[in-house]
Coordinates of C-alpha atoms in Angstrom, one line a residue:
Chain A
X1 CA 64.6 2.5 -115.6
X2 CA 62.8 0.0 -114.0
X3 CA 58.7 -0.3 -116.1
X4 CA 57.1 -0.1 -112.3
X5 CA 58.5 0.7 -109.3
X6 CA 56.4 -0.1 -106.3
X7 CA 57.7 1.6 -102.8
X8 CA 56.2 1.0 -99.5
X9 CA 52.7 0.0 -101.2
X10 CA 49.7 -0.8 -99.0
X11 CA 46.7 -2.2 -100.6
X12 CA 43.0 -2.0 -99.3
X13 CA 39.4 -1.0 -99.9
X14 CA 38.5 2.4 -98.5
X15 CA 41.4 2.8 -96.1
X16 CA 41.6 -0.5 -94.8
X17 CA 44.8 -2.3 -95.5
X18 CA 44.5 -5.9 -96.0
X19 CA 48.3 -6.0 -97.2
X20 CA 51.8 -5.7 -96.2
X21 CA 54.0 -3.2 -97.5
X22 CA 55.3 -4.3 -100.7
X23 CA 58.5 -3.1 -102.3
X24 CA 59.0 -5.2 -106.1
X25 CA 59.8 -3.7 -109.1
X26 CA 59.4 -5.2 -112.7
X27 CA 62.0 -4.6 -115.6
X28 CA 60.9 -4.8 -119.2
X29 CA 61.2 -8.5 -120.9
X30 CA 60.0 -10.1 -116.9
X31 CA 57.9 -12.8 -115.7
X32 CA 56.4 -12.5 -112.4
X33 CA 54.1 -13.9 -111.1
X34 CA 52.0 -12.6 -107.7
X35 CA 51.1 -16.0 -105.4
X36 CA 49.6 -16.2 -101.8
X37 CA 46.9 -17.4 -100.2
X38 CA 43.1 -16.4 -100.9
X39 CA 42.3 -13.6 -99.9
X40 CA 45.6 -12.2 -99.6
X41 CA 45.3 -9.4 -101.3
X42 CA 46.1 -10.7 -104.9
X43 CA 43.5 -9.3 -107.0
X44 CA 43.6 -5.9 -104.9
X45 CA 47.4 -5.5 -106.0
X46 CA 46.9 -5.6 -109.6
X47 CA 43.9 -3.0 -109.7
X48 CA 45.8 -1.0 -107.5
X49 CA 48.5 -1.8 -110.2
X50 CA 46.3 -0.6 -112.9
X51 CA 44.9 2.4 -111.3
X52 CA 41.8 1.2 -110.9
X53 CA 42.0 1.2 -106.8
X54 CA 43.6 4.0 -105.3
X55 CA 46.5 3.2 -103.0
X56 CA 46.1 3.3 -99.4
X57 CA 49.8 4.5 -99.0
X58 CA 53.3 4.2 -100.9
X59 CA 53.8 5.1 -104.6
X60 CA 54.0 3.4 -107.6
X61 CA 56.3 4.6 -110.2
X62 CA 55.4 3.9 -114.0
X63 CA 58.0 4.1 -116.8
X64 CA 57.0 6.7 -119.5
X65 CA 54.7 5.6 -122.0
X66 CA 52.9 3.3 -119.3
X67 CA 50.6 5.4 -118.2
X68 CA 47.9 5.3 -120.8
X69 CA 47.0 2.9 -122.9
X70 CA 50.0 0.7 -122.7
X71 CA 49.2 -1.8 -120.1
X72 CA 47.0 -5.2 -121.1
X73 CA 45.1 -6.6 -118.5
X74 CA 43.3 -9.7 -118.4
X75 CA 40.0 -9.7 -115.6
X76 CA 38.3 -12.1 -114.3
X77 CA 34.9 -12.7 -115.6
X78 CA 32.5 -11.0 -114.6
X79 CA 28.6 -11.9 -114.4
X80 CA 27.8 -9.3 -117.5
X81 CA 30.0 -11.0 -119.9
X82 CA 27.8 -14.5 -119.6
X83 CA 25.1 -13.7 -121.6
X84 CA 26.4 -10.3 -123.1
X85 CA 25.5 -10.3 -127.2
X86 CA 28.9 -9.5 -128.6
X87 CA 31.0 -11.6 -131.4
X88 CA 34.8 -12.3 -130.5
X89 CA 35.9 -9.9 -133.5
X90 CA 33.8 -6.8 -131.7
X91 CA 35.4 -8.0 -128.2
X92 CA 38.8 -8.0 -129.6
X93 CA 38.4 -4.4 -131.2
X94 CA 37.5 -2.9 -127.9
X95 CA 40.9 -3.1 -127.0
X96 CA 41.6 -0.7 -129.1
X97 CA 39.4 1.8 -127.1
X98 CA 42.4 3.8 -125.2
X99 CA 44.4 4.4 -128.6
X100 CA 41.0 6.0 -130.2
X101 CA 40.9 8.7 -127.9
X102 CA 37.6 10.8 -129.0
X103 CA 37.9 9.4 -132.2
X104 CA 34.6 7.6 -132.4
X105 CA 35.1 4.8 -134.9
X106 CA 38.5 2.1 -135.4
X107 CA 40.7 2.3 -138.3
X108 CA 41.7 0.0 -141.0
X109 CA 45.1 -0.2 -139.7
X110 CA 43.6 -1.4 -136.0
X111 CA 41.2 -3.3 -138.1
X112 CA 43.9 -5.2 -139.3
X113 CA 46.2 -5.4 -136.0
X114 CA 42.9 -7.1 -134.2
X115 CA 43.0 -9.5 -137.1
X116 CA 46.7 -10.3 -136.9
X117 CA 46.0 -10.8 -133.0
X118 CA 43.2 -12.9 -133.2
X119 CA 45.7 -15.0 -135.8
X120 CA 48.1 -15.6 -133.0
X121 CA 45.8 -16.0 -130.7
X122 CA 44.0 -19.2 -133.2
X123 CA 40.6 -17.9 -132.4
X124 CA 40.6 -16.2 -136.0
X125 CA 37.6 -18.7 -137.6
X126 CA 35.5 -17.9 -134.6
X127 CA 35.6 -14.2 -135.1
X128 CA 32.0 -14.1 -136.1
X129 CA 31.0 -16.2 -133.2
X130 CA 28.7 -14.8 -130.1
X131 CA 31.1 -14.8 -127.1
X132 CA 29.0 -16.3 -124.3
X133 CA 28.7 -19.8 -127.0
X134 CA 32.5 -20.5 -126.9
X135 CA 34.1 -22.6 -124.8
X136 CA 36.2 -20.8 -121.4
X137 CA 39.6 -21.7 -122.9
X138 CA 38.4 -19.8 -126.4
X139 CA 36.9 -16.9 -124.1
X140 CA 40.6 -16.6 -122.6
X141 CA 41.9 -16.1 -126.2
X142 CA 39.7 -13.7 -127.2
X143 CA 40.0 -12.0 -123.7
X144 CA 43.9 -12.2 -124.3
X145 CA 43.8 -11.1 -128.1
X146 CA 42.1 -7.6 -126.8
X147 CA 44.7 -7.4 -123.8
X148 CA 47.0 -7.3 -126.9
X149 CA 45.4 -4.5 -128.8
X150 CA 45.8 -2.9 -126.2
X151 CA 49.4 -3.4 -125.9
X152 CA 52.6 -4.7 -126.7
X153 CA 54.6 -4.1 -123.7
X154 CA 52.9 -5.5 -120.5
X155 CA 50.1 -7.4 -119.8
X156 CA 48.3 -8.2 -116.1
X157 CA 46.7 -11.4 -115.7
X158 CA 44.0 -12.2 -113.1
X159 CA 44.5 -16.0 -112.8
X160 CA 43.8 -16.5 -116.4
X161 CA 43.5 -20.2 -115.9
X162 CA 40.9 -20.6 -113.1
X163 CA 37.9 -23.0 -114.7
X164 CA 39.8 -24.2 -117.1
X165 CA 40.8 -27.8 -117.6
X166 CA 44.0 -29.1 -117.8
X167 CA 45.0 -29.3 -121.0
X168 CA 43.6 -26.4 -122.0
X169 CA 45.4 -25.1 -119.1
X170 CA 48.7 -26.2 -120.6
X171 CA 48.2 -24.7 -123.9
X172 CA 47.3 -21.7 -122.0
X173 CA 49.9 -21.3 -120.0
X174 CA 52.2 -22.1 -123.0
X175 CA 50.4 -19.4 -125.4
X176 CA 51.3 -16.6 -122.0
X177 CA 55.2 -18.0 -122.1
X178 CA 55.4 -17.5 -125.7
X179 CA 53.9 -14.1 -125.7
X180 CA 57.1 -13.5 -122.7
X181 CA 59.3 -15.1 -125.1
X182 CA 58.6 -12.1 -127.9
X183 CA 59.3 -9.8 -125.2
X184 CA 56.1 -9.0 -123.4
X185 CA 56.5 -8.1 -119.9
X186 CA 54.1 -10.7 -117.7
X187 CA 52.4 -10.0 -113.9
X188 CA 50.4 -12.7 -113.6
X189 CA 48.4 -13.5 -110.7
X190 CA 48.3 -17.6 -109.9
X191 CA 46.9 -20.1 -107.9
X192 CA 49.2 -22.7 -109.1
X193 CA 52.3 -22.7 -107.6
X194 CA 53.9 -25.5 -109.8
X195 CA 52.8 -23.4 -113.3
X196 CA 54.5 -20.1 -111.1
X197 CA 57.5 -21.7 -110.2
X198 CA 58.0 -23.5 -113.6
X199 CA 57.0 -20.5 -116.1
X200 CA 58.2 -17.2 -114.4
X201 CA 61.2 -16.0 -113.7
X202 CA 60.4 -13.8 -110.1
X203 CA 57.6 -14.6 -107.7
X204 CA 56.1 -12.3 -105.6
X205 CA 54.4 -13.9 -102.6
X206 CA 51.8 -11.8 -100.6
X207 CA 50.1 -12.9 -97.5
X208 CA 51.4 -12.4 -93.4
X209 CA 55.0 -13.2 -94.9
X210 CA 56.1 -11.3 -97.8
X211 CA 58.5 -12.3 -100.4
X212 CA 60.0 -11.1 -103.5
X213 CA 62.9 -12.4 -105.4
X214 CA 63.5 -14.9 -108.0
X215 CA 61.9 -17.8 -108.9
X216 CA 65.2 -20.1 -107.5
X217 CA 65.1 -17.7 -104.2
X218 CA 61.9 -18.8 -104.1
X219 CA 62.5 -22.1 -104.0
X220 CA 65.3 -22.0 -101.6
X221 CA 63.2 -19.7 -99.1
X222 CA 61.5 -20.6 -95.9
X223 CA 58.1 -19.3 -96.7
X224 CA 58.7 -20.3 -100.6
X225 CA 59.3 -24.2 -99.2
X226 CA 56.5 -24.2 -97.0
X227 CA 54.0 -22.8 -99.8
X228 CA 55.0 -25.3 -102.0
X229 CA 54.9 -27.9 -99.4
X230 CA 51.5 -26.7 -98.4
X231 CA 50.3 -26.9 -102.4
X232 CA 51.6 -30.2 -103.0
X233 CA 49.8 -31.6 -100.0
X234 CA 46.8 -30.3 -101.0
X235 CA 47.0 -31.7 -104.5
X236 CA 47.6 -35.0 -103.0
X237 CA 44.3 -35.1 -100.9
Chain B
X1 CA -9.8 1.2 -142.6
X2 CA -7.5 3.0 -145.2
X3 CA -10.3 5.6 -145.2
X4 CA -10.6 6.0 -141.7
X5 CA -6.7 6.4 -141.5
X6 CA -6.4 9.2 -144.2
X7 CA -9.0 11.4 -142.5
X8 CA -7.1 11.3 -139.5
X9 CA -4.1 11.7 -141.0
X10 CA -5.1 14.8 -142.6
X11 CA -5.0 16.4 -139.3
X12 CA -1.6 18.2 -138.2
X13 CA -1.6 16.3 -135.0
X14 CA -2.0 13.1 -135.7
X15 CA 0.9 13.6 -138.1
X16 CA 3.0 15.5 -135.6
X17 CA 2.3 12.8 -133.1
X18 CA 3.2 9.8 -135.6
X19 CA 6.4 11.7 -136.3
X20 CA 7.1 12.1 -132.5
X21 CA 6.6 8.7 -131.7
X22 CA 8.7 7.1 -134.0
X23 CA 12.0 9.4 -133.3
X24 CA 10.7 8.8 -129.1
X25 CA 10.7 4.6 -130.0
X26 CA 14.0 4.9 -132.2
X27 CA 16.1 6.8 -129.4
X28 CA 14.6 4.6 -126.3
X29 CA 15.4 1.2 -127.9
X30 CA 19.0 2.4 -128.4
X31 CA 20.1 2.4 -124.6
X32 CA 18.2 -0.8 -124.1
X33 CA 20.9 -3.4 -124.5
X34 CA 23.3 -1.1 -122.4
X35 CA 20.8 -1.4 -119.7
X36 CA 19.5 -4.9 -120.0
X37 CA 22.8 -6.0 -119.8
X38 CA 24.3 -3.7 -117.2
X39 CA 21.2 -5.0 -114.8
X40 CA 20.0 -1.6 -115.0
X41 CA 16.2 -2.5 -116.7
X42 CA 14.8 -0.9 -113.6
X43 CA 16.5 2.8 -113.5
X44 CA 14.1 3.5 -116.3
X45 CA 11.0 2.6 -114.3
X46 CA 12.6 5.1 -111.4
X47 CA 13.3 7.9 -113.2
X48 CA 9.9 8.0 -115.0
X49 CA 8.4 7.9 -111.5
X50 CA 10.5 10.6 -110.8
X51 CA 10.0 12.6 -114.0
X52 CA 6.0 12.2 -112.5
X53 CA 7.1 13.9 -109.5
X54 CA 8.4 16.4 -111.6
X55 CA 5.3 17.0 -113.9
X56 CA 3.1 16.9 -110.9
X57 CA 5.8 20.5 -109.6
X58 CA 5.1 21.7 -113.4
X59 CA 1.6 21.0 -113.1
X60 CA 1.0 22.7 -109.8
X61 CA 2.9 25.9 -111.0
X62 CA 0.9 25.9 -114.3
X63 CA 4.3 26.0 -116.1
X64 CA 3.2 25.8 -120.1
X65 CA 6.5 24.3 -120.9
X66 CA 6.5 21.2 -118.4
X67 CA 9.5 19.5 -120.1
X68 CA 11.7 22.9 -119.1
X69 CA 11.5 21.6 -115.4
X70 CA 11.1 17.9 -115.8
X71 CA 14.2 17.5 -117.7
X72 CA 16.4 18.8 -115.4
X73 CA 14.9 16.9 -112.4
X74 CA 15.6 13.6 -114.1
X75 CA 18.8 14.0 -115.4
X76 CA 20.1 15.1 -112.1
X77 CA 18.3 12.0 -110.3
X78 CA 20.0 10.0 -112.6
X79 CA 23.3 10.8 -112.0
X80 CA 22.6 10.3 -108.7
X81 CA 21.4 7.4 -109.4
X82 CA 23.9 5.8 -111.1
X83 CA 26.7 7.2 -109.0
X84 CA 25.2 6.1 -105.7
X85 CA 24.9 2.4 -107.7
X86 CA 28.3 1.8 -107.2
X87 CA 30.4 1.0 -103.3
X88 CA 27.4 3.3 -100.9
X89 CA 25.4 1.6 -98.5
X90 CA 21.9 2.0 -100.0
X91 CA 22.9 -0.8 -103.2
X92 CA 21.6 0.2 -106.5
X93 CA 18.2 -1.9 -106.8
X94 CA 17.1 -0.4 -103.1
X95 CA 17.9 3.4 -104.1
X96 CA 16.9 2.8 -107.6
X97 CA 13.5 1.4 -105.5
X98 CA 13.6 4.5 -103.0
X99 CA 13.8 7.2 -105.3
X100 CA 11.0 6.0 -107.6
X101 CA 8.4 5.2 -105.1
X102 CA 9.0 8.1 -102.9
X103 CA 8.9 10.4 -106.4
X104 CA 5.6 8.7 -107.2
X105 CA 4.2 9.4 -103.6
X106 CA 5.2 12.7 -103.7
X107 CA 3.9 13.8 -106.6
X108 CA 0.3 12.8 -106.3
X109 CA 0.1 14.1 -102.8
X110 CA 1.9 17.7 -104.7
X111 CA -1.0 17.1 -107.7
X112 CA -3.8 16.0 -104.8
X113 CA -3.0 19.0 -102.7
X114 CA -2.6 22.1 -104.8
X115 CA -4.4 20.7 -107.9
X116 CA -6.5 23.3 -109.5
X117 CA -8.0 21.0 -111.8
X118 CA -11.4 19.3 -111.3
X119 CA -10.3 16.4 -113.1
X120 CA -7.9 15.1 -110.8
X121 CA -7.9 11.2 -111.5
X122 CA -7.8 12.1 -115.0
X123 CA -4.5 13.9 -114.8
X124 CA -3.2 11.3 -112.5
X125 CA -4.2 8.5 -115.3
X126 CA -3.2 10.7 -118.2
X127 CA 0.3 11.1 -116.6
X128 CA 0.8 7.6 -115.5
X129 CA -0.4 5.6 -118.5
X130 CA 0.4 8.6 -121.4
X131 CA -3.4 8.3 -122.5
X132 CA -3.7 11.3 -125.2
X133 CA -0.3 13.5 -124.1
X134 CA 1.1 12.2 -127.5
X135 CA -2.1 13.9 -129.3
X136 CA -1.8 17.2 -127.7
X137 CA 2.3 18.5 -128.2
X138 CA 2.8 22.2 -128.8
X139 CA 4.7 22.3 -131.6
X140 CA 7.3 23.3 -129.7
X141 CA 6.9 20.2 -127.7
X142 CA 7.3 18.6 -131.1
X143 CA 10.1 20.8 -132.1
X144 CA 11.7 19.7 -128.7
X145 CA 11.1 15.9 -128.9
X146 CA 12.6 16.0 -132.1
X147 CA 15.6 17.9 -131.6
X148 CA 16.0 15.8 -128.3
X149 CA 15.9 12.3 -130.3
X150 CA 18.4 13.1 -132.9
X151 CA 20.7 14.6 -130.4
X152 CA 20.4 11.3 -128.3
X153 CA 20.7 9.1 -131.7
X154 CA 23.8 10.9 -133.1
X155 CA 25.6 10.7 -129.6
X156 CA 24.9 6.9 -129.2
X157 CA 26.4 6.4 -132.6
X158 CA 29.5 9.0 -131.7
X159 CA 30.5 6.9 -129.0
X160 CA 29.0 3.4 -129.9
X161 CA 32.3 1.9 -129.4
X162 CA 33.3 3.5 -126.4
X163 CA 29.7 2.5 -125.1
X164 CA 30.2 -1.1 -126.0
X165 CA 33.9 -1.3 -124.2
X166 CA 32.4 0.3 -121.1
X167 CA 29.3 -1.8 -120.9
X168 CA 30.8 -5.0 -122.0
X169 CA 33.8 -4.6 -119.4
X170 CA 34.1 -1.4 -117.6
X171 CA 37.6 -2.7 -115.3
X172 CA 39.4 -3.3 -118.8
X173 CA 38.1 0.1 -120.3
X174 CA 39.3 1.8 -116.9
X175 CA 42.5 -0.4 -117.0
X176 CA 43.1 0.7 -120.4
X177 CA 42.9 4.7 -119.7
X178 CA 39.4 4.6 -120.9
X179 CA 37.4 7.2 -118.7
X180 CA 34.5 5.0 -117.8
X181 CA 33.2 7.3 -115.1
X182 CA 32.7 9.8 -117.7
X183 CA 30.9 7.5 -119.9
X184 CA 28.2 6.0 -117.3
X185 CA 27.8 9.7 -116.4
X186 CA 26.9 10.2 -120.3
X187 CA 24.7 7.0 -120.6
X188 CA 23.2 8.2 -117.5
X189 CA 22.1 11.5 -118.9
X190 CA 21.0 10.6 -122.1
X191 CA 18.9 7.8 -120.1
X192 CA 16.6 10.5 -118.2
X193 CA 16.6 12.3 -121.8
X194 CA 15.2 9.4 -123.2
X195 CA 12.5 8.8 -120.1
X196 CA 11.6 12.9 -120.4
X197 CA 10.5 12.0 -124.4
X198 CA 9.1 8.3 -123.7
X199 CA 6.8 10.2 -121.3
X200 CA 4.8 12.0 -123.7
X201 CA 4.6 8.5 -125.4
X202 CA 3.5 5.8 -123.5
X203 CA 2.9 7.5 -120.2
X204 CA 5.6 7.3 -117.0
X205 CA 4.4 3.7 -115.9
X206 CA 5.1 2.0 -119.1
X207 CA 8.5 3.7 -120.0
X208 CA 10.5 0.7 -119.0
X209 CA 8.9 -1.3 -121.5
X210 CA 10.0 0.4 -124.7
X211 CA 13.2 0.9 -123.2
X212 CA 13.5 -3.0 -122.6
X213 CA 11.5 -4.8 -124.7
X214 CA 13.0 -3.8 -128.3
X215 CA 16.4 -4.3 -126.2
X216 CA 15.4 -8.3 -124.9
X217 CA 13.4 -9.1 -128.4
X218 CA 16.6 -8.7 -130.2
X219 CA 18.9 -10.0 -127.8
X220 CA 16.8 -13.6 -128.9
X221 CA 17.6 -13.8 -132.3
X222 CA 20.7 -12.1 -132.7
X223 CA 24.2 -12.5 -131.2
X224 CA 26.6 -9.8 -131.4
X225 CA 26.1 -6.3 -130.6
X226 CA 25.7 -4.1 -133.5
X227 CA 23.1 -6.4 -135.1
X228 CA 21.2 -6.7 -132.0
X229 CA 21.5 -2.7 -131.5
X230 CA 20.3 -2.4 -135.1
X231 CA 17.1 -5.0 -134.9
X232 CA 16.3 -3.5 -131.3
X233 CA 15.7 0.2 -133.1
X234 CA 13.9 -1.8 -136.4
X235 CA 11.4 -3.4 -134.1
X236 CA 10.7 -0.7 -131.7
X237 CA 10.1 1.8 -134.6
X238 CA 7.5 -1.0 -136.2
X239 CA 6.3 -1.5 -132.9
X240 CA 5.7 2.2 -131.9
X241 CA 4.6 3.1 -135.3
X242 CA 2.0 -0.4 -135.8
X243 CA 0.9 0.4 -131.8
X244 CA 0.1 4.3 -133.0
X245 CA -2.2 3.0 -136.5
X246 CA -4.1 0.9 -134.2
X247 CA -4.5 2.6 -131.5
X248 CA -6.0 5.4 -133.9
X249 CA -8.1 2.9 -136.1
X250 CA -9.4 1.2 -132.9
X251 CA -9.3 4.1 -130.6
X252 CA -7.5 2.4 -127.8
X253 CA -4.8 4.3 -125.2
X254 CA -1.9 4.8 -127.1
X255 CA 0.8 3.7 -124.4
X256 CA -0.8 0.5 -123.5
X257 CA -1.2 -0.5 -126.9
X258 CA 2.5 0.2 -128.4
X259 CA 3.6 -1.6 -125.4
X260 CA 1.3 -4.4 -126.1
X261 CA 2.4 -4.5 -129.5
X262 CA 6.0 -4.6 -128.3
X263 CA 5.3 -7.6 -126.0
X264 CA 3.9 -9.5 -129.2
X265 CA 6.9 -8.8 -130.9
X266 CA 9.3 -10.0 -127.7
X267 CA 7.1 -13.2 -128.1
X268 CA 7.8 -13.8 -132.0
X269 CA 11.0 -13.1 -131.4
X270 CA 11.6 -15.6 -128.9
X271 CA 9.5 -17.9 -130.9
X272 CA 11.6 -17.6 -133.9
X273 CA 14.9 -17.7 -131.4
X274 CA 13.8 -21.2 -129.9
X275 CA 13.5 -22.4 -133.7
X276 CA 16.7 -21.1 -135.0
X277 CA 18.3 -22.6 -132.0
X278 CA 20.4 -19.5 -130.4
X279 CA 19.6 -19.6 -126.6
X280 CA 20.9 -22.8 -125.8

């Protein structure tokens, strides 16, 4: 069985749709990633995704063990987190939160999978660092190393590279293939068609035209040519 | 000075109101950074102006145990509060601003109208800036407050993690299966707990301040959140406790001057901050 099935979905704030209907599903070991233009509809999807928007209509089906505390999800930032007091190693144990339950303190063993994360994450000398004094590439680490306490099947990304500067964008986008490669599921939401194409292996385009497929019937599609057309110009201005 | 202090200490009250005032100073600061941070340093100053409302009711129907009615009032406001905060038309800031102003109206014209007292302005004053209230608990006023403050203490350490998760990111905690809603409901309430206590401190007009001040003192020197929780409950407890000795040896208010102590401290604090180089 598919790990989500979406059928008929329609997106929106308080009853007002501001998407298609969407039909996609995602199979365990994937790569997709969700492109369109802004305001689209993009971040809507993936907290509708998550749960944290209701749906306006249509269903989506989770594969057992989903449902709580299985799913890794990587926000955008939000005004709070600039100046909040926290050090990376206290960030990274909150994703532990869901697996606690009412159990009010973390255990050595989580204790010692937040290490092991932050490890392949490289952020493991900054773990006694304050968060808001790192860098936005080292934030996205420790932002990713909770997503993956939280985890080890799927993870949701909200454009995890926006801000960041090129290299660090590379390394980032590498670090998010290699976490794929070890059999991570990936949604990923993108504003860089050429990283989308190149990294994952179906797209899921959103806007008036709707496309899913993979990432070569992308490439070969009307509205998949014109996108990438459209991008490229842009770039070039 | 020492002589001065151990005459008054020999009296119950003064004891009982030392003992009050550190547990009310220990249990405010706590919530501080969870406020400061969620941009919610002003729901304190509302509910205390409705928790005046609320006294001014007590007052008026000569209850002996105000707290019985205030405490109710205020946690439901709260709630209210910080459920409208979120997607309604009147924004947070605007019904945080409605509901306390309105309270504060309210309640004087309540006091003004059906007051049997002939000291009016004094009960006003009292209530607003906490002038003697601390010096003159029941004891089961006493019993109360401290029963109150250890409950809100051992809760905040109960779920200090979950607090952290939903204050530092609430989408990831909901994402995550974390029941956030549930969790702001419960900062919420023990928030007008911790404004019912504070009252009997420092009066309703200065609540915000030991509720914030401990919280943004800390926040200067230190950098992550449990040593910044920790040092925000050390310095309110000095302050509240250094603010009560003085206040006794030099017979000022007792609100004002905690708070004035507390503003001292927010400036050595941000003194020492600038010098060891954390806010960039």
């Amino acid at each position: 069985m598919s790990y989500i099935t979406v059928e008929n979905l329609e997106v929106g704030y308080d009853k007002s749709v501001i998407s298609e209907k969407l039909n996609f599903k995602i199979e365990s070991g994937e790569y997709l990633c969700i492109v369109g233009e802004n305001g689209s509809g993009k971040s809507t999807l993936m907290k509708t995704l998550l749960g944290l928007i209701k749906p306006v209509s249509g269903q989506i089906k989770k594969a057992d063990g989903l449902e709580n505390g299985e799913i890794g999800y990587l926000p955008q930032q939000t005004v709070v987190q600039r100046d909040f007091p926290a050090s990376v190693k206290e960030i990274v144990m909150s994703g532990f939160q869901a697996r606690c339950g009412l159990r009010p303190f973390y255990n050595a063993q989580e204790k010692k999978l937040a290490l092991e994360n932050m490890e392949r994450m490289g952020i493991t000398e900054l773990a006694d660092q304050c968060y808001r004094e790192l860098s936005g590439g080292q934030q996205q680490r420790v932002l990713l190393a909770r997503a993956l306490c939280a985890t080890r099947k799927i993870l949701l990304l909200d454009e995890p590279v926006a801000g960041l500067d090129p290299k660090v964008t590379a390394d980032m986008y590498e670090l998010i293939a290699s976490l794929n490669k070890e059999g991570i599921t990936i949604i990923m939401i993108s504003h860089d068609i050429s990283a989308a194409t190149r990294y994952a292996d179906h797209i899921l385009h959103i806007g008036e035209r709707v496309f899913f497929g993979t990432t070569d019937e992308y490439l070969n599609s009307d509205i998949g040519k014109s996108f990438v057309t459209l991008q490229k110009g842009g770039e070039n201005q | 000075m020492i002589e001065t202090l151990s005459v008054y200490l020999q009296h119950k009250f003064v004891v009982y109101a030392l003992i009050v005032g550190v547990l009310i100073a220990l249990s405010s600061s706590l919530l501080g950074v969870t406020l400061v941070l969620k941009r919610f340093s002003f729901i304190g100053d509302g509910l205390s102006h409705v928790a005046f409302g609320g006294m001014a009711i007590a007052s008026v129907l000569s209850l002996t145990n105000k707290m019985i009615l205030i405490l109710p009032i205020t946690v439901v406001c709260a709630i209210l509060l910080l459920r409208t905060g979120q997607n309604t038309r009147i924004k947070g800031d605007a019904a945080i601003a409605m509901i306390s102003v309105g309270a504060l109206a309210f309640g004087y014209l309540i006091m003004n109208i059906f007051s049997a007292s002939s000291n009016l302005s004094g009960d006003v004053c009292s209530t607003l800036f906490g002038s003697t209230s601390i010096l003159t608990l029941t004891s089961f006023e006493v019993f109360l407050c401290v029963i109150l403050s250890i409950a809100v203490v051992v809760i905040f350490i109960v779920f200090y993690n979950k607090i952290f998760a939903v204050t530092f990111d609430e989408n990831f905690a909901k994402a995550v299966g974390t029941k956030a809603d549930g969790y702001n409901l419960l900062i919420a309430v023990v928030i007008a707990i911790i404004i019912v206590l504070a009252m009997n401190l420092v009066g309703s007009l200065l609540i915000s301040a030991l509720v914030i001040f401990p919280a943004l003192s800390a926040m200067r020197v230190f950098k992550n959140f449990k040593s910044v929780t920790v040092c925000a409950a050390i310095i309110s407890v000095a302050c509240a406790f250094g603010g009560m000795i003085i206040s006794i040896l030099a017979g000022t208010p007792v609100g004002s001057t905690i708070v004035a102590v507390d503003v001292a401290a927010f400036a050595i604090c941000s003194l020492t901050g600038a010098i060891l180089g954390v806010e960039k």
